[in-house]
Short mmCIF file of C-alpha atoms in Angstrom, two decimals:
data_model
loop_
_atom_site.label_atom_id
_atom_site.label_comp_id
_atom_site.label_asym_id
_atom_site.label_seq_id
_atom_site.Cartn_x
_atom_site.Cartn_y
_atom_site.Cartn_z
CA MET A 1 9.25 16.27 -18.88
CA SER A 2 7.66 12.45 -18.18
CA ASN A 3 4.08 11.83 -17.25
CA GLN A 4 5.95 10.78 -13.66
CA GLY A 5 7.61 14.28 -13.19
CA LEU A 6 4.43 16.03 -14.09
CA ALA A 7 2.57 13.93 -11.62
CA VAL A 8 5.16 14.53 -9.11
CA GLY A 9 5.31 18.46 -9.88
CA ALA A 10 1.29 18.34 -9.49
CA ARG A 11 1.53 17.00 -6.17
CA THR A 12 4.25 19.61 -5.03
CA ILE A 13 1.84 22.15 -6.14
CA GLN A 14 -1.23 20.80 -4.32
CA HIS A 15 1.10 19.45 -1.00
CA GLY A 16 -0.95 21.31 1.87
CA THR A 17 -4.44 21.72 0.48
CA GLN A 18 -5.81 18.50 2.26
CA ILE A 19 -5.50 17.68 5.97
CA TYR A 20 -6.32 14.10 6.88
CA ALA A 21 -7.41 13.62 10.56
CA TYR A 22 -7.10 9.89 12.18
CA ASN A 23 -8.09 8.69 15.12
CA ASN A 24 -7.24 5.54 16.76
CA LEU A 25 -10.38 3.17 17.39
CA ARG A 26 -9.44 2.36 21.17
CA THR A 27 -7.47 5.26 22.44
CA ASN A 28 -9.05 8.17 20.47
CA GLN A 29 -5.48 9.50 19.64
CA VAL A 30 -5.36 11.81 16.76
CA VAL A 31 -2.43 12.02 14.16
CA TYR A 32 -2.61 14.45 11.12
CA SER A 33 -1.58 13.61 7.50
CA PHE A 34 -0.91 15.54 3.79
CA THR A 35 -1.61 12.26 2.54
CA ARG A 36 -4.03 9.71 2.43
CA ALA A 37 -2.12 6.75 3.82
CA LEU A 38 -0.01 7.12 6.86
CA ASN A 39 3.23 7.17 7.21
CA ASN A 40 4.53 5.18 9.81
CA ASN A 41 7.27 7.03 10.84
CA SER A 42 6.06 10.74 10.66
CA SER A 43 2.96 9.42 12.44
CA ILE A 44 4.46 7.78 15.06
CA LYS A 45 6.51 11.03 15.94
CA GLN A 46 3.35 12.67 16.52
CA LEU A 47 2.61 10.43 19.62
CA PRO A 48 3.57 11.50 22.70
CA PHE A 49 5.11 9.00 25.36
CA LEU A 50 2.54 9.18 27.93
CA GLY A 51 3.54 5.79 30.07
CA LYS A 52 4.36 2.15 29.15
CA LYS A 53 2.51 0.87 25.86
CA THR A 54 1.33 4.36 24.89
CA VAL A 55 3.50 4.61 21.80
CA PRO A 56 2.88 1.56 19.41
CA ALA A 57 6.14 0.16 17.81
CA ALA A 58 4.16 0.42 14.34
CA LEU A 59 0.50 1.53 13.17
CA ARG A 60 -2.11 -0.98 12.72
CA LYS A 61 -4.02 -0.27 9.69
CA ASP A 62 -7.44 -1.73 11.24
CA LEU A 63 -7.07 0.61 14.46
CA TRP A 64 -6.66 4.13 12.46
CA GLN A 65 -9.71 5.47 10.46
CA PRO A 66 -9.80 8.64 9.05
CA PHE A 67 -12.83 10.98 11.08
CA ALA A 68 -11.86 14.50 9.52
CA LEU A 69 -11.02 16.18 6.01
CA ILE A 70 -10.02 19.54 5.77
CA GLU A 71 -9.71 21.02 2.09
CA PHE A 72 -8.29 24.42 1.74
CA PRO A 73 -8.09 26.73 -1.17
CA SER A 74 -4.56 27.33 -0.82
CA PRO A 75 -1.30 25.47 0.45
CA VAL A 76 -0.29 28.07 1.99
CA GLN A 77 -3.26 28.44 4.17
CA GLY A 78 -3.17 24.60 4.78
CA LEU A 79 0.61 24.51 5.80
CA SER A 80 -0.01 27.30 8.45
CA ALA A 81 -3.50 25.07 9.85
CA PHE A 82 -1.34 21.90 9.90
CA ARG A 83 1.46 23.75 11.91
CA LYS A 84 -1.09 25.47 14.21
CA LEU A 85 -3.19 21.95 14.76
CA ARG A 86 0.53 20.31 15.93
CA GLU A 87 1.14 23.27 17.89
CA TYR A 88 -2.24 23.00 20.06
CA ARG A 89 -2.36 19.48 20.46
CA ARG A 90 0.98 19.60 21.76
CA LEU A 91 0.08 22.04 24.11
CA HIS A 92 -3.40 19.75 25.34
CA GLU A 93 -0.69 16.96 25.99
CA ASN A 94 1.97 18.89 28.16
CA GLU A 95 -0.33 21.76 29.62
CA TYR A 96 -3.32 20.20 30.72
CA PRO A 97 -5.38 20.95 33.85
CA LEU A 98 -4.58 19.13 36.54
CA ASP A 99 -8.13 18.41 37.79
CA LEU A 100 -8.22 16.15 34.32
CA ILE A 101 -6.11 13.22 35.92
CA THR A 102 -7.60 13.73 39.63
CA LEU A 103 -10.16 11.61 41.18
CA LYS A 104 -13.27 13.23 41.77
CA ASP A 105 -14.76 11.02 44.36
CA GLY A 106 -14.45 7.92 46.43
CA PRO A 107 -12.12 7.74 49.52
CA HIS A 108 -8.96 8.59 47.47
CA LYS A 109 -10.71 11.68 46.19
CA GLY A 110 -7.95 14.39 45.33
CA GLN A 111 -5.23 11.98 44.27
CA LEU A 112 -3.80 11.44 41.05
CA LEU A 113 -4.97 8.68 38.78
CA GLU A 114 -2.89 5.49 38.05
CA LYS A 115 -0.12 5.67 35.25
CA LYS A 116 -2.11 3.57 32.94
CA LYS A 117 -5.68 5.55 33.39
CA ARG A 118 -4.00 8.96 33.69
CA GLY A 119 -2.34 7.88 30.07
CA ARG A 120 -5.56 6.74 28.61
CA VAL A 121 -6.96 10.08 29.57
CA LEU A 122 -4.04 12.34 28.19
CA GLN A 123 -4.06 9.96 24.52
CA ASN A 124 -8.10 10.88 24.04
CA GLN A 125 -7.91 14.07 21.90
CA LYS A 126 -10.62 13.76 19.49
CA ALA A 127 -12.75 16.00 21.08
CA ASN A 128 -9.93 18.57 21.56
CA SER A 129 -8.59 18.02 17.80
CA VAL A 130 -12.01 19.21 16.46
CA ALA A 131 -12.21 22.40 18.69
CA ASP A 132 -8.39 22.92 17.60
CA MET A 133 -9.72 22.95 14.02
CA ALA A 134 -12.61 25.30 14.37
CA ALA A 135 -10.02 27.83 16.87
CA VAL A 136 -7.15 27.60 13.82
CA LEU A 137 -10.28 29.07 11.19
CA LEU A 138 -11.18 31.21 13.57
CA ILE A 139 -7.87 32.96 13.59
CA GLN A 140 -7.59 32.70 9.92
CA GLU A 141 -10.90 34.57 9.63
CA ARG A 142 -9.65 37.59 11.46
CA PRO A 143 -8.18 40.43 9.27
CA PRO A 144 -4.32 41.04 9.30
CA THR A 145 -3.02 43.20 11.94
CA PRO A 146 -1.09 46.52 10.63
CA GLU A 147 2.11 44.64 12.06
CA GLN A 148 1.63 41.98 10.11
CA LEU A 149 0.78 43.80 6.85
CA GLU A 150 4.27 45.76 7.23
CA LYS A 151 6.04 42.06 8.02
CA ALA A 152 4.66 41.31 4.84
CA GLU A 153 5.68 44.12 2.84
CA ARG A 154 9.65 44.26 4.12
CA PHE A 155 12.08 43.38 1.78
CA VAL A 156 15.78 43.53 2.30
CA ARG A 157 17.74 45.72 0.12
CA ASN A 158 19.35 43.82 -2.82
CA ASP A 159 21.04 46.36 -4.77
CA GLY A 160 18.60 46.07 -7.99
CA ARG A 161 19.02 42.30 -8.03
CA PRO A 162 15.77 40.09 -8.10
CA PRO A 163 14.65 38.62 -4.48
CA ALA A 164 16.19 35.57 -3.31
CA LYS A 165 13.83 32.40 -3.39
CA ARG A 166 14.75 31.66 0.45
CA GLY A 167 17.20 32.84 3.18
CA PHE A 168 18.13 36.50 2.95
CA GLY A 169 16.26 39.04 1.03
CA LYS A 170 13.01 36.41 0.81
CA LYS A 171 9.94 37.96 1.36
CA GLN A 172 9.14 38.07 5.45
CA SER A 173 5.60 36.48 5.62
CA SER A 174 3.09 35.10 3.26
CA GLU A 175 0.27 34.65 5.92
CA VAL A 176 -1.37 37.78 4.85
CA ASP A 177 -2.31 36.40 1.81
CA TYR A 178 -5.31 34.20 3.22
CA MET A 179 -5.75 35.70 6.21
CA GLY A 180 -9.13 37.80 6.79
CA THR A 181 -11.27 34.88 4.92
CA VAL A 182 -11.85 31.39 4.69
CA ASP A 183 -14.17 31.03 1.86
CA GLY A 184 -13.40 27.61 -0.18
CA VAL A 185 -12.22 25.62 3.42
CA THR A 186 -14.46 22.44 3.37
CA ILE A 187 -14.81 19.76 6.19
CA SER A 188 -15.77 16.43 5.44
CA TRP A 189 -16.80 14.23 8.64
CA ALA A 190 -16.81 10.52 9.08
CA ASN A 191 -19.28 11.11 11.51
CA ILE A 192 -21.30 14.81 11.16
CA LEU A 193 -21.98 15.09 14.55
CA ASP A 194 -18.33 15.05 15.66
CA ALA A 195 -18.47 18.92 14.35
CA GLU A 196 -20.28 19.51 17.74
CA PHE A 197 -17.41 19.16 19.55
CA ALA A 198 -16.35 22.83 18.71
CA GLU A 199 -18.53 25.50 20.32
CA THR A 200 -18.56 27.76 16.99
CA TRP A 201 -17.02 27.94 13.70
CA PRO A 202 -16.84 30.47 11.22
CA ALA A 203 -19.57 31.05 9.06
CA PRO A 204 -18.08 30.34 5.44
CA VAL A 205 -16.62 26.77 6.18
CA VAL A 206 -18.70 23.81 4.59
CA HIS A 207 -19.46 21.02 6.34
CA GLN A 208 -20.31 17.82 5.10
CA GLU A 209 -20.19 13.90 5.40
CA LEU A 210 -16.89 11.98 4.26
CA THR A 211 -17.71 8.72 2.00
CA LYS A 212 -14.58 6.21 2.71
CA GLN A 213 -13.59 3.06 3.53
CA ARG A 214 -11.64 2.12 6.29
CA TYR A 215 -7.79 3.21 6.21
CA THR A 216 -8.34 4.92 2.64
CA ALA A 217 -9.20 8.44 3.42
CA ALA A 218 -11.90 9.89 1.09
CA PHE A 219 -12.14 6.93 -1.08
CA PRO A 220 -15.43 7.23 -2.48
CA LEU A 221 -17.73 4.17 -2.08
CA PRO A 222 -19.07 2.55 -5.14
CA ASP A 223 -22.56 3.41 -6.59
CA ALA A 224 -25.52 0.72 -5.39
CA GLU A 225 -25.32 -1.35 -8.75
CA GLY A 226 -21.25 -1.44 -8.25
CA GLU A 227 -21.79 -2.41 -4.82
CA LEU A 228 -23.85 -5.13 -6.00
CA ALA A 229 -21.82 -6.37 -8.61
CA ALA A 230 -18.55 -6.37 -6.42
CA ALA A 231 -20.50 -8.60 -3.65
CA GLU A 232 -21.42 -10.84 -6.32
CA SER A 233 -18.28 -11.17 -7.82
CA ARG A 234 -16.96 -11.86 -4.18
CA GLN A 235 -19.60 -14.41 -3.82
CA GLU A 236 -18.47 -16.31 -6.61
CA ARG A 237 -14.82 -16.37 -6.15
CA ARG A 238 -15.71 -17.71 -2.86
CA ALA A 239 -17.70 -20.59 -4.43
CA GLU A 240 -14.83 -21.14 -6.68
CA LEU A 241 -12.16 -21.25 -3.67
CA ILE A 242 -14.46 -23.32 -1.77
CA GLN A 243 -14.55 -25.91 -4.58
CA ALA A 244 -11.17 -25.94 -5.36
CA LEU A 245 -10.22 -26.94 -1.89
CA LEU A 246 -12.99 -29.73 -2.00
CA ASP A 247 -11.41 -30.91 -5.52
CA ALA A 248 -7.91 -30.76 -3.94
CA ASP A 249 -8.89 -33.04 -0.95
CA ASN A 250 -10.78 -35.54 -2.91
CA ASN A 251 -7.14 -35.71 -5.22
CA ILE A 252 -5.70 -36.08 -2.14
CA TYR A 253 -7.64 -39.05 -0.96
CA ASP A 254 -7.68 -41.01 -4.46
CA SER A 255 -3.70 -40.40 -4.29
CA GLU A 256 -3.78 -41.88 -0.89
CA ARG A 257 -6.14 -44.79 -2.09
CA ALA A 258 -3.70 -45.48 -4.98
CA ILE A 259 -0.64 -45.27 -2.64
CA GLY A 260 -2.13 -48.08 -0.16
CA SER A 261 -3.35 -50.30 -3.03
CA LEU A 262 0.43 -49.77 -4.09
CA ARG A 263 1.79 -50.75 -1.06
CA ARG A 264 -0.52 -54.05 -0.35
CA ALA A 265 0.38 -55.12 -4.21
CA THR A 266 4.20 -54.64 -3.32
CA ASN A 267 3.80 -56.61 0.08
CA TYR A 268 1.90 -59.46 -1.46
CA TRP A 269 4.64 -59.84 -4.03
CA VAL A 270 7.47 -59.45 -1.74
CA GLN A 271 6.12 -62.43 0.31
CA LYS A 272 5.16 -64.42 -2.74
CA LEU A 273 8.21 -64.15 -4.14
CA GLY A 274 10.28 -63.99 -1.29
CA PRO A 275 13.62 -62.08 -0.18
CA ARG A 276 16.17 -61.33 -2.92
CA ARG A 277 18.92 -63.51 -3.19
CA THR A 278 22.30 -62.25 -3.50
CA GLN A 279 25.38 -63.71 -5.47
#
């Protein structure tokens, strides 16, 4: 097998162990992703239509930044958490309390907000997303019920043949493999204070700060020496570019002077020799 095939296989095995949460700097909309780089199509599908211009035609990289990275010990646990996070966010967007979009004071107290303001309020899902993360982990911390255990152990009779990998004969559930524990779950925050949006967290969950650059979720920043060297290199390249622009400007000026001199000499000899005679 080639190195490329091995890399693809490794990514497939680890698919679901990391969930990246991105938020919009202007609207606080939230999208979830299994990869560091946001996929334009799949991310836009997560954004609901809440009015005119609430769903962009394409994601702008300068407006979306990672605010949390959740790491799970097993892909099955991460995939289940991803599904629940998407479901909870859909509930927030469609089953919100009416008080959320109602005027609290003023002469129009009790009336609904304008459409544009209503969309802005419903787009702000960052606090709800943090609370959803804590709720999902609290659910996973609970031990499985007897019904779930019975369902997980149920196999369809297959007349001695090996169980099917999918479809008829497949194991009914694998969630009990991780239910009852959240050991090994780590959440990295761009702003550690965002964790305060949740009322409570499971005790085994580890919280830490996320070292990142914009739109490159979880990419570590270079050390101090490397950062200083990179800054010096940028300054040198900038100086070289400025000098190149000045040299090009001087060359253009010299070329214009040479062309002007050539034109004057041509006009002088044309006037001195007179127009060319034709036979």
